XYZ file of N, CA and C in Angstrom:
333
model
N -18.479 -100.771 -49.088
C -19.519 -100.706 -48.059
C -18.906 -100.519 -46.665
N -17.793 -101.383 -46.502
C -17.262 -101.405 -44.859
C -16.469 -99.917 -44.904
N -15.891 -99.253 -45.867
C -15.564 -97.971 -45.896
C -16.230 -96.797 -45.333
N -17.703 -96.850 -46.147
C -18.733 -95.932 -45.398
C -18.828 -96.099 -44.354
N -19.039 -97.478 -44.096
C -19.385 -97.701 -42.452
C -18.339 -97.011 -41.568
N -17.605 -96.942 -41.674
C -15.871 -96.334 -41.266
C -16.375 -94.607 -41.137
N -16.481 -94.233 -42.063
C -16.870 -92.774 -42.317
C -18.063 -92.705 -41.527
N -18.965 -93.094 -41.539
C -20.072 -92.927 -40.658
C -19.982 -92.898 -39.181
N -18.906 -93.885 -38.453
C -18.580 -93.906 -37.362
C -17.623 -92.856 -37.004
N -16.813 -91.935 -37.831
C -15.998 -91.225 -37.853
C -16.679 -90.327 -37.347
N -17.541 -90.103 -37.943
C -18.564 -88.622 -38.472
C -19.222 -88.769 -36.750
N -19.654 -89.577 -36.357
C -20.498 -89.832 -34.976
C -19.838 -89.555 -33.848
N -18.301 -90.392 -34.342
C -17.465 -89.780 -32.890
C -17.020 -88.341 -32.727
N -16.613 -88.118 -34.501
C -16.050 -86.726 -34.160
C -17.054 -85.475 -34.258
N -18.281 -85.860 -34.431
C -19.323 -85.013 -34.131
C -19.576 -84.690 -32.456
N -19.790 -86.125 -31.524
C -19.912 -86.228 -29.964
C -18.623 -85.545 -29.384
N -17.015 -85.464 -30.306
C -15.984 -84.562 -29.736
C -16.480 -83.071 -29.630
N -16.855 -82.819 -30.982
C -17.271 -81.645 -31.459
C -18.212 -80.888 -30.083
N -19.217 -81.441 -30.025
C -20.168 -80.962 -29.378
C -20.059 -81.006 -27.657
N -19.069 -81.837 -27.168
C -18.386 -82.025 -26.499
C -17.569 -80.762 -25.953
N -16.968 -80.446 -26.999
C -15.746 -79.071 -27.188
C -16.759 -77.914 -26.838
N -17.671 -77.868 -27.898
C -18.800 -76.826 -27.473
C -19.134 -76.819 -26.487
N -19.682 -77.447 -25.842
C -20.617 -77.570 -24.442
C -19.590 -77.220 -23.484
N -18.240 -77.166 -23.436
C -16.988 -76.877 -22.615
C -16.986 -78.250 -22.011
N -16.506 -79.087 -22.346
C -16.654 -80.627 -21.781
C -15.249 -80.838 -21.258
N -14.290 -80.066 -22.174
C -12.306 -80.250 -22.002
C -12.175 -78.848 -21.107
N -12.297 -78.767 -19.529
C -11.922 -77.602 -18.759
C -10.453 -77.558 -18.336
N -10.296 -78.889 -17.747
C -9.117 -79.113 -17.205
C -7.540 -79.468 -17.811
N -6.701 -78.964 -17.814
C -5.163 -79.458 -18.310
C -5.738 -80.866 -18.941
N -5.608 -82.137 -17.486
C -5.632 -82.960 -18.197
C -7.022 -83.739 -19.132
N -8.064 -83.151 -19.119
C -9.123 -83.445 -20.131
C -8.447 -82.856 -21.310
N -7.931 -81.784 -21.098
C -7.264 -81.304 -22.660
C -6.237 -81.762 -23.423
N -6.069 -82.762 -22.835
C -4.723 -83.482 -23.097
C -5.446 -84.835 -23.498
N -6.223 -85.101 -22.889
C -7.202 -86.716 -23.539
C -7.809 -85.745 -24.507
N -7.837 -84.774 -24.989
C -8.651 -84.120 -26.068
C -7.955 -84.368 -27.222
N -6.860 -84.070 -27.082
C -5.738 -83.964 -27.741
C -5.010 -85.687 -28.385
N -5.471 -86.318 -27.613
C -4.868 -87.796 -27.913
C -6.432 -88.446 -28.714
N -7.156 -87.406 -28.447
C -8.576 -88.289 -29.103
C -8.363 -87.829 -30.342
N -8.441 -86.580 -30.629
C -8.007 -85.896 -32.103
C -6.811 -86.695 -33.153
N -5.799 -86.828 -32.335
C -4.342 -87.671 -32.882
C -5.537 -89.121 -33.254
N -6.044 -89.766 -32.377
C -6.444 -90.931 -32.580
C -7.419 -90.958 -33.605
N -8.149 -89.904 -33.685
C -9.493 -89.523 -35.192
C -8.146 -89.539 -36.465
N -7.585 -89.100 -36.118
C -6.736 -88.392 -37.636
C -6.533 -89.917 -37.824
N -5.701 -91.058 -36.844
C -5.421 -92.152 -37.548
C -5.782 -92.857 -37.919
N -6.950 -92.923 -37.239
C -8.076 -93.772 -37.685
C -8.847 -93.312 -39.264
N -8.750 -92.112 -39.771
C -9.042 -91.933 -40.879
C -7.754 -92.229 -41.715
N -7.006 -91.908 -41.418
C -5.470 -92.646 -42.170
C -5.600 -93.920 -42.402
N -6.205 -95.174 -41.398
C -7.054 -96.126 -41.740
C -7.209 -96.724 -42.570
N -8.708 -95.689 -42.218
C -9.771 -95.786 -43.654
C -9.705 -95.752 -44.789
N -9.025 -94.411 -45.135
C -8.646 -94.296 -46.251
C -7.853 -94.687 -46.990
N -6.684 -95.294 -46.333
C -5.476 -95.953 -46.439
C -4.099 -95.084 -46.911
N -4.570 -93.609 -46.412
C -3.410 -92.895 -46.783
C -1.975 -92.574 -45.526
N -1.171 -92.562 -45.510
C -0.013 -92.434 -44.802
C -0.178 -91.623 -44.096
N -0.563 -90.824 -42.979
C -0.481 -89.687 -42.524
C 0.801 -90.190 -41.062
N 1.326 -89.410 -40.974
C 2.858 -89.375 -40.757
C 3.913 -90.885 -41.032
N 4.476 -91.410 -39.843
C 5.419 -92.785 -40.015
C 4.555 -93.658 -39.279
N 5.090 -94.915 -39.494
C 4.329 -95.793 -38.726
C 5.123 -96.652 -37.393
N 6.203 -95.370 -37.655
C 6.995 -95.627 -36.414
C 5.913 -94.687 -34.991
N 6.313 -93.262 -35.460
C 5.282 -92.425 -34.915
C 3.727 -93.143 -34.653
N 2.884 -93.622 -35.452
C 1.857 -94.433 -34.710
C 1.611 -95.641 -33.788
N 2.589 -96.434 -33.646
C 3.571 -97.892 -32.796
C 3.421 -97.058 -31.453
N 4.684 -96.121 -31.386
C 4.801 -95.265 -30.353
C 3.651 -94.306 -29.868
N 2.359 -93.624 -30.829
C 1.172 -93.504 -29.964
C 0.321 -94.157 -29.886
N 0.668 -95.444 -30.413
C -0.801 -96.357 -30.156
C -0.289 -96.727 -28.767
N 0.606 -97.300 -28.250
C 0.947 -97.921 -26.490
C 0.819 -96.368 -26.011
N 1.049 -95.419 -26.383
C 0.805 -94.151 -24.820
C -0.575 -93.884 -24.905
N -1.406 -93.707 -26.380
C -2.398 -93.643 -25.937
C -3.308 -94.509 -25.310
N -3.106 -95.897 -25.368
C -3.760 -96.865 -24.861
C -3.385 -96.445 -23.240
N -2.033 -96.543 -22.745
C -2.365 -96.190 -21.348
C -2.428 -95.026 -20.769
N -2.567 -94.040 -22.098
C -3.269 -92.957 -21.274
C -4.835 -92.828 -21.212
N -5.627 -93.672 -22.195
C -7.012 -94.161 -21.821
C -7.338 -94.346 -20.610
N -6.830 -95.664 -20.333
C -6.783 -96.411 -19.212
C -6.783 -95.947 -17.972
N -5.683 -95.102 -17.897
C -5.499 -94.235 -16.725
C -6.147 -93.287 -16.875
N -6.725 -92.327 -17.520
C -7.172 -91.310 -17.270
C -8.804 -91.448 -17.222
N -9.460 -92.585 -17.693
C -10.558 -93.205 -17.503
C -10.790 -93.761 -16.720
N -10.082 -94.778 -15.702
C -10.181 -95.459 -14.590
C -9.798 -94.643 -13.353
N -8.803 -93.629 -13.271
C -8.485 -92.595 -12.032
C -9.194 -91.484 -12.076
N -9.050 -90.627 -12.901
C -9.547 -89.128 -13.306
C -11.212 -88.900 -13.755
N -11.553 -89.472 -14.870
C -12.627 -89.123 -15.392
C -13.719 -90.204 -14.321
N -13.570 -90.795 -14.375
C -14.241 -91.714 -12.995
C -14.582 -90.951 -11.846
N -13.665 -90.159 -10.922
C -13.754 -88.947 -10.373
C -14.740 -87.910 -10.250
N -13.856 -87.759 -11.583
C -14.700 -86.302 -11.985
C -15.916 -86.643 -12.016
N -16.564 -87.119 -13.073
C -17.858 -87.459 -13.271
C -18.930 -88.522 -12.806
N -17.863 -88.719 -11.028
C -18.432 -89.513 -10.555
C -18.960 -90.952 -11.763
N -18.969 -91.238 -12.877
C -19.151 -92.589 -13.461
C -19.355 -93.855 -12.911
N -19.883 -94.546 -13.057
C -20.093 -96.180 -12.275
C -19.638 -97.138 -13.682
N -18.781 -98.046 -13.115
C -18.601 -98.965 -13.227
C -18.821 -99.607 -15.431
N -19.991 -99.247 -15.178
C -20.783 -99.957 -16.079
C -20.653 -98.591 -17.391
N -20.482 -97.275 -16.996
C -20.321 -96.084 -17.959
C -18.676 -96.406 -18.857
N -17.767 -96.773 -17.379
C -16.691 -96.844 -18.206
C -16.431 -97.839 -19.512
N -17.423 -98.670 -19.149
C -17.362 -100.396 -19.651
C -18.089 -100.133 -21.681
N -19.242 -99.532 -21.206
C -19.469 -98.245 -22.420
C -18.764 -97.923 -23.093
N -18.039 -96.672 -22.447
C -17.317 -96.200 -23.155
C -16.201 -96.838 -23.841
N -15.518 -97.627 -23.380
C -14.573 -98.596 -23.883
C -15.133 -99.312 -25.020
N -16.719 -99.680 -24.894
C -17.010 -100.244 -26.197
C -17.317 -99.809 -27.231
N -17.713 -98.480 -26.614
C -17.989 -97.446 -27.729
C -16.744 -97.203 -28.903
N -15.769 -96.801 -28.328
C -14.801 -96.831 -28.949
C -13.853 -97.911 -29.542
N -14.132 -99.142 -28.994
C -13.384 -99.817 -29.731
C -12.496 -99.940 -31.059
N -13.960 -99.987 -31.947
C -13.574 -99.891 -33.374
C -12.330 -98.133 -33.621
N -11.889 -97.042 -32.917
C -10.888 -96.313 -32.774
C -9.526 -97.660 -32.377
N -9.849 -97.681 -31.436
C -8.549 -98.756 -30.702
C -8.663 -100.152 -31.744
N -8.831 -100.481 -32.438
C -8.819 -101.277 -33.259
C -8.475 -100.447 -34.585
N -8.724 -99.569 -34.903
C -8.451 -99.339 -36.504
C -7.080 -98.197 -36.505
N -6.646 -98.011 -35.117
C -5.474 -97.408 -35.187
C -4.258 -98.273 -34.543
N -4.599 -99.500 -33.625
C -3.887 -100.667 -33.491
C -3.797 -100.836 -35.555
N -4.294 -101.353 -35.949
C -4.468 -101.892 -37.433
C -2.917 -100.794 -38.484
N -3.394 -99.752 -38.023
C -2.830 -98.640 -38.747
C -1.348 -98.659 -38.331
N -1.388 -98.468 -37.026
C 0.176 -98.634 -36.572
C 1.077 -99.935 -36.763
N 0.587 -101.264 -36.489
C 1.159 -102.245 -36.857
C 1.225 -102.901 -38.272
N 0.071 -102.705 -39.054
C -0.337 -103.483 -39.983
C -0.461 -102.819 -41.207
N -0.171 -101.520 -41.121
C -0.378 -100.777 -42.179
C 0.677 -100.408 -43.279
């Protein structure tokens, strides 16, 4: 059951990337580069789920801390900016995603 649930949330985020991509949402270098760390972060998070190996878990250690502070920073300086955001959008988004930052923390350390 908690599997599907996994897949279902998969399917939601990487659908909102998807459509995202479409709509031209990634213009800039660095949006394309948080594009790029969101994708790495989908793949691990289904590595996860599924519980299959997809690369080392040295390699995920080492992108779980850059991507965490490249979140951070590029959500609190840049995309804040850009999209003018308040306060309370970023706070969102962070929760939105959690369960990513949790199931690829999981993957890299614990897996």
């Amino acid at each position: 059951m908690i599997t599907i649930l996994w897949i279902i949330y998969i399917g939601i985020i990487g659908t909102n990337t998807f459509i995202s991509v479409w709509h031209g949402g990634y213009k800039t270098i660095l949006a394309k580069l948080d594009l790029m760390f969101s994708l790495v972060s989908l793949i691990g998070l289904v590595g996860y789920v599924v519980g299959y190996d997809i690369l080392n878990q040295e390699f995920w250690k080492v992108f779980f801390i850059l991507w965490i502070l490249w979140e951070v920073s590029y959500t609190l300086f840049v995309f804040r900016r850009i999209e003018k955001a308040p306060a309370i959008n970023i706070i969102v988004i962070y929760l939105m995603l959690s369960p990513v930052y949790y199931g690829v923390f999981k993957y890299a350390f614990f897996a």
